[in-house]
CSV table of N, CA, C and O in Angstrom, one decimal:
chain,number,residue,atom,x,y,z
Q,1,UNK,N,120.2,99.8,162.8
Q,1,UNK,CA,119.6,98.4,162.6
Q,1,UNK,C,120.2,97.5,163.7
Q,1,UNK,O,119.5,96.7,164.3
Q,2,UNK,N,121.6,97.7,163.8
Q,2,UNK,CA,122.0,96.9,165.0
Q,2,UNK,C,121.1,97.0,166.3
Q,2,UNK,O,120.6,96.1,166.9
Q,3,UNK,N,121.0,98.0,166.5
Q,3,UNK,CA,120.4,98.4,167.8
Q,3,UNK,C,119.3,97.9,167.8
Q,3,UNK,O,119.1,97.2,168.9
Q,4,UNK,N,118.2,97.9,166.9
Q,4,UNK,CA,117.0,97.0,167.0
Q,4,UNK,C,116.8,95.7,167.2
Q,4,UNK,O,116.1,95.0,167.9
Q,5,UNK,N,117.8,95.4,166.3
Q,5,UNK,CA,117.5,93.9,166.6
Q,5,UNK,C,118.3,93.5,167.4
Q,5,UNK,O,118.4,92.3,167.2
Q,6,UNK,N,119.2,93.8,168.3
Q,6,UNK,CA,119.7,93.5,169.5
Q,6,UNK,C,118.3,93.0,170.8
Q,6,UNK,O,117.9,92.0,171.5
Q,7,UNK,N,118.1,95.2,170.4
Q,7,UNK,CA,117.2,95.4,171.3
Q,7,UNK,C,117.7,95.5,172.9
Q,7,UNK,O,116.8,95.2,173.7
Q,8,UNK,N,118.6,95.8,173.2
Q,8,UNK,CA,119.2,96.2,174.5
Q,8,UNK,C,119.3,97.9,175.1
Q,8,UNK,O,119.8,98.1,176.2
Q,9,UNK,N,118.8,99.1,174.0
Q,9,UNK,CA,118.8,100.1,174.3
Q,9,UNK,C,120.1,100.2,173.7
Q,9,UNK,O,120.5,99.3,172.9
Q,10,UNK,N,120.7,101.8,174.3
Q,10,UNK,CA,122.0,102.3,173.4
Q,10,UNK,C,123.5,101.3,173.7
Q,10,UNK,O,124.5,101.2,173.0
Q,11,UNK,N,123.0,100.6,175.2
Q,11,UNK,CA,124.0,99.6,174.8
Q,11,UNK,C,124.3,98.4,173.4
Q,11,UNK,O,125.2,97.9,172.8
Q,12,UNK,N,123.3,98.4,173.4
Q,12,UNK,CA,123.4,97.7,172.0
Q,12,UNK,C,124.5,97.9,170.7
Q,12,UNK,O,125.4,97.2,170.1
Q,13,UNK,N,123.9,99.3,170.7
Q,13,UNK,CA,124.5,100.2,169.9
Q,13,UNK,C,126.1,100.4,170.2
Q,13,UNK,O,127.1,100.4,169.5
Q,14,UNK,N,126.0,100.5,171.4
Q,14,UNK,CA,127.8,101.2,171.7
Q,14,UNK,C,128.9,99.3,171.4
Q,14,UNK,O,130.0,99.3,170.9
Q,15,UNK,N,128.2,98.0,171.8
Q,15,UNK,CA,128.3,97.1,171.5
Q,15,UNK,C,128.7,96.9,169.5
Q,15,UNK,O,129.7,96.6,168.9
Q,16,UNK,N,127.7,97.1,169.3
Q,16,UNK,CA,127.6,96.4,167.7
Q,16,UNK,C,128.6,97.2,167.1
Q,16,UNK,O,129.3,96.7,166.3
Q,17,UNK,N,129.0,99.2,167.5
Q,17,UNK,CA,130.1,99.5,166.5
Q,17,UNK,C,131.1,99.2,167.1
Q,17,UNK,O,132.1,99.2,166.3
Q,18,UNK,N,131.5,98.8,168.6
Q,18,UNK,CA,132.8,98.4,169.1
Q,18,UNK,C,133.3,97.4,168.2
Q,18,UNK,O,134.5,97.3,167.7
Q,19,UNK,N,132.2,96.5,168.0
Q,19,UNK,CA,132.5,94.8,167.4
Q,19,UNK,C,132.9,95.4,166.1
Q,19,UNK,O,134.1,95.3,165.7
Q,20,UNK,N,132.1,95.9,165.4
Q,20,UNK,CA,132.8,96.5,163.8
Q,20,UNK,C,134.5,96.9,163.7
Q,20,UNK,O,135.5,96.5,163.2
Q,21,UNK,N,133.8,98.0,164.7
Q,21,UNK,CA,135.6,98.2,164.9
Q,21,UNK,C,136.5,97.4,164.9
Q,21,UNK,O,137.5,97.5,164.1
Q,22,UNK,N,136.4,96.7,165.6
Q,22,UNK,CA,137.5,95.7,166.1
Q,22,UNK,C,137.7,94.4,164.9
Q,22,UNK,O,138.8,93.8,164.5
Q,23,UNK,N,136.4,94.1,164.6
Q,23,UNK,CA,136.8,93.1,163.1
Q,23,UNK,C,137.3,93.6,162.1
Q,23,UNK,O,137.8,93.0,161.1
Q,24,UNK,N,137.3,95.6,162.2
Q,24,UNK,CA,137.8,95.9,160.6
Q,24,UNK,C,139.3,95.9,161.0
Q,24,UNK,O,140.1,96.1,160.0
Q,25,UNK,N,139.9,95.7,162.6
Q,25,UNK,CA,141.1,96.2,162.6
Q,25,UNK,C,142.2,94.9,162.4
Q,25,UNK,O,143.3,94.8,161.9
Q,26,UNK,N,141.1,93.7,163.1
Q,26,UNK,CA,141.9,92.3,162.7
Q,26,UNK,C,141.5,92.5,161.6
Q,26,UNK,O,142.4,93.3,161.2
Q,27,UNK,N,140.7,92.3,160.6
Q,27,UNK,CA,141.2,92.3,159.0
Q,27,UNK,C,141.9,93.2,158.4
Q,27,UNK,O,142.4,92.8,157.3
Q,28,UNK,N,142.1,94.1,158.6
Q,28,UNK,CA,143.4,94.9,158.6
Q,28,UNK,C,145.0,94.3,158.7
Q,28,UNK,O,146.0,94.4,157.9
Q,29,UNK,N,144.8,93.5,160.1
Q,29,UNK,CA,146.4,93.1,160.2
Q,29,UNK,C,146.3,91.1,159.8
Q,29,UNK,O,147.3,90.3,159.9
Q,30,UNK,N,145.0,90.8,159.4
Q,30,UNK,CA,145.2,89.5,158.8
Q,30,UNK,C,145.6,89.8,157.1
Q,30,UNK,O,146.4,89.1,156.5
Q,31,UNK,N,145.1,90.9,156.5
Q,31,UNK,CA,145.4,90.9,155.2
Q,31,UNK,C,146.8,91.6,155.1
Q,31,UNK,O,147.5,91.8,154.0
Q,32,UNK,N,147.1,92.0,156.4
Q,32,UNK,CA,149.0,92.8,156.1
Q,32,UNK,C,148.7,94.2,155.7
Q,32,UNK,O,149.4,94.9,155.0
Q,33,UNK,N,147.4,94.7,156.2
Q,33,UNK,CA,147.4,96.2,155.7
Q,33,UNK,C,147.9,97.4,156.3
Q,33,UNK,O,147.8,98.6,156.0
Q,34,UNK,N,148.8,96.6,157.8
Q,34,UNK,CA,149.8,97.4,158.5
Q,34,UNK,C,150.9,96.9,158.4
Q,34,UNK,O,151.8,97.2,159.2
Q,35,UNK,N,151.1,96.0,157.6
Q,35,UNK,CA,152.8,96.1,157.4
Q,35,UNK,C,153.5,97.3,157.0
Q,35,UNK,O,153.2,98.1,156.2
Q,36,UNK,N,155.0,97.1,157.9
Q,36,UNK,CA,155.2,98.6,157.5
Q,36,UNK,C,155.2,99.6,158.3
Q,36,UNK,O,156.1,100.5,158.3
Q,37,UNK,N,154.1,99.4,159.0
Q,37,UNK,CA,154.1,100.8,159.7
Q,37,UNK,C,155.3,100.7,161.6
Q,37,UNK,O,155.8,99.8,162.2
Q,38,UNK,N,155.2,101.4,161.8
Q,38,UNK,CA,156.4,101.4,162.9
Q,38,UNK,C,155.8,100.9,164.2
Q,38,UNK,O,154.6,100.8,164.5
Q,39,UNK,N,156.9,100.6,164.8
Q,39,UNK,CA,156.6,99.8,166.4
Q,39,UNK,C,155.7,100.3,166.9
Q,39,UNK,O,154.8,99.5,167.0
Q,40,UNK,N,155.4,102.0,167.5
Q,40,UNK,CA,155.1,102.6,167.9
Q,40,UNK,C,153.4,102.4,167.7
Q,40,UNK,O,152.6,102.5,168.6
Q,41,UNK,N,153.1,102.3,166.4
Q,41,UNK,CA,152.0,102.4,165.5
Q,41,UNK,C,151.3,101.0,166.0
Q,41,UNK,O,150.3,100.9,166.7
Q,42,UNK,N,152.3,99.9,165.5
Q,42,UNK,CA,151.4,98.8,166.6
Q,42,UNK,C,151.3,98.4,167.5
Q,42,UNK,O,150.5,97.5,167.6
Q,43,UNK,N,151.8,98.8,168.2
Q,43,UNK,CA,151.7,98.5,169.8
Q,43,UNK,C,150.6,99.6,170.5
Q,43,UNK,O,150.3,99.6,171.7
Q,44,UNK,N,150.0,100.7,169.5
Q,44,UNK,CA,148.8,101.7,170.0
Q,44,UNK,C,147.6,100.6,169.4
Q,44,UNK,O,146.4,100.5,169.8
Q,45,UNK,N,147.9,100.0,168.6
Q,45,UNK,CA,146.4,99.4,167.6
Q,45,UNK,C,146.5,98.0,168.5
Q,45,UNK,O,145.4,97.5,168.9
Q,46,UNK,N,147.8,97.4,168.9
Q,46,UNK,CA,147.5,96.4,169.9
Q,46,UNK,C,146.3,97.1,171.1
Q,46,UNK,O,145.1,96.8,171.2
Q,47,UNK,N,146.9,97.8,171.8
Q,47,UNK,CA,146.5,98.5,173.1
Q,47,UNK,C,144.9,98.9,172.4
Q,47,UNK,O,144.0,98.0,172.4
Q,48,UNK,N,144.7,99.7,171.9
Q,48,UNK,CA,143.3,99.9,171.3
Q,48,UNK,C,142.4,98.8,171.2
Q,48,UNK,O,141.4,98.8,171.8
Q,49,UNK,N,142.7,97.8,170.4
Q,49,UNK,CA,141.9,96.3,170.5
Q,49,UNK,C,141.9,96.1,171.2
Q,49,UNK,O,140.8,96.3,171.6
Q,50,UNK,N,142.9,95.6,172.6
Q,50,UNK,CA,142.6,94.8,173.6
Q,50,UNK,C,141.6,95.7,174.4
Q,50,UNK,O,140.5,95.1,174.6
Q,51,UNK,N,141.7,97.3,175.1
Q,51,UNK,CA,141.0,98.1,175.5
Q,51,UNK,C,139.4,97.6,175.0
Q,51,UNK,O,138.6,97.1,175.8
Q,52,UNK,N,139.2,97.8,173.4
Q,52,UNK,CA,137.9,97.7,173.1
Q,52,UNK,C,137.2,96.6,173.1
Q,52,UNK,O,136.0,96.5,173.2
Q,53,UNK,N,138.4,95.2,172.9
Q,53,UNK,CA,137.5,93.7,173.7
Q,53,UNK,C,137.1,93.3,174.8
Q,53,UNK,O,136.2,92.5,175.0
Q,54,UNK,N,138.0,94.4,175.8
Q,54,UNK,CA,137.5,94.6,177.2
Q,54,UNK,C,136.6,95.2,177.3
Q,54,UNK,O,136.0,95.2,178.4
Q,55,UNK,N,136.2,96.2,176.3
Q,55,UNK,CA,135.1,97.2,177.3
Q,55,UNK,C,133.7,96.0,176.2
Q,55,UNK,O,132.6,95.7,176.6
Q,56,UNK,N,134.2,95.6,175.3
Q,56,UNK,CA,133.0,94.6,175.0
Q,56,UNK,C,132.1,93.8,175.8
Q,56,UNK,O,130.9,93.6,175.7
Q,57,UNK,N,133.3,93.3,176.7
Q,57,UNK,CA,133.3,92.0,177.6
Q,57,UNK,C,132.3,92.6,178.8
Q,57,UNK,O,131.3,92.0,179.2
Q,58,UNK,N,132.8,93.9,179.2
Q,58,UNK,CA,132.5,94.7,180.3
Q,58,UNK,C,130.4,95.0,180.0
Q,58,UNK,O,129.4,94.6,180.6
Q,59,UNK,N,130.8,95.8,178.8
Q,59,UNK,CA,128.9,96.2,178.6
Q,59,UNK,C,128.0,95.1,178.2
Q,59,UNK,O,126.8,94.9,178.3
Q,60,UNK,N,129.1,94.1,177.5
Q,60,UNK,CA,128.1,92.3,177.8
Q,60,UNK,C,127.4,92.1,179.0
Q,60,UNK,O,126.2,92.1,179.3
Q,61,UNK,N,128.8,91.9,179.9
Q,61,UNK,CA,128.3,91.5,180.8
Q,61,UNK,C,127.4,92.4,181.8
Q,61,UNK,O,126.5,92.0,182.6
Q,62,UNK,N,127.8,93.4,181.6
Q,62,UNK,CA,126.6,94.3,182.6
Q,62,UNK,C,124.9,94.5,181.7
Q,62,UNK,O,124.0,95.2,182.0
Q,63,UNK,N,124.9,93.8,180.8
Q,63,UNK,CA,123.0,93.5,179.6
Q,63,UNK,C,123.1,92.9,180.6
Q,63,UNK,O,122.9,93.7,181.5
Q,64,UNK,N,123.5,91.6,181.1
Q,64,UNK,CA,123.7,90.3,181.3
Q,64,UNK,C,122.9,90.4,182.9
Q,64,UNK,O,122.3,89.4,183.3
Q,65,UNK,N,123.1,91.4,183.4
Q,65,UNK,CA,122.6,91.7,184.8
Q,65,UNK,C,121.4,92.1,185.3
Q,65,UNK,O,120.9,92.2,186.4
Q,66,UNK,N,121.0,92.4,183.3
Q,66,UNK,CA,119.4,93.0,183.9
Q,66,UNK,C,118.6,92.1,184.4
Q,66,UNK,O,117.5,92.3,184.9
């Protein structure tokens, strides 16, 4: 459904579940549902979000070019 009503092709798509991703992982660490877990643990889920807000930013802006 995302994809439709975007309407950008499979970028769309690779867009709309990145964004899911990434809001279920801040609501994850705004409700404390990684408290607890070890250094090691957040500093991969840091690295992982930032990765996947960048590649957000990245297939935005390359729609942006058609």
């Amino acid at each position: 459904m995302g994809e439709s009503k975007m309407g950008n092709g499979a970028s769309s798509w690779i867009l709309h579940m990145a964004f899911i991703i990434l809001i279920a992982n801040l609501w994850g660490v705004i409700i404390k549902e990684w408290k607890g877990v070890s250094k090691k643990t957040t500093t991969t889920i840091a690295i992982g979000m930032t990765v996947m807000f960048i590649s957000i930013l990245i297939v935005g802006y390359g729609n942006s070019l058609k």
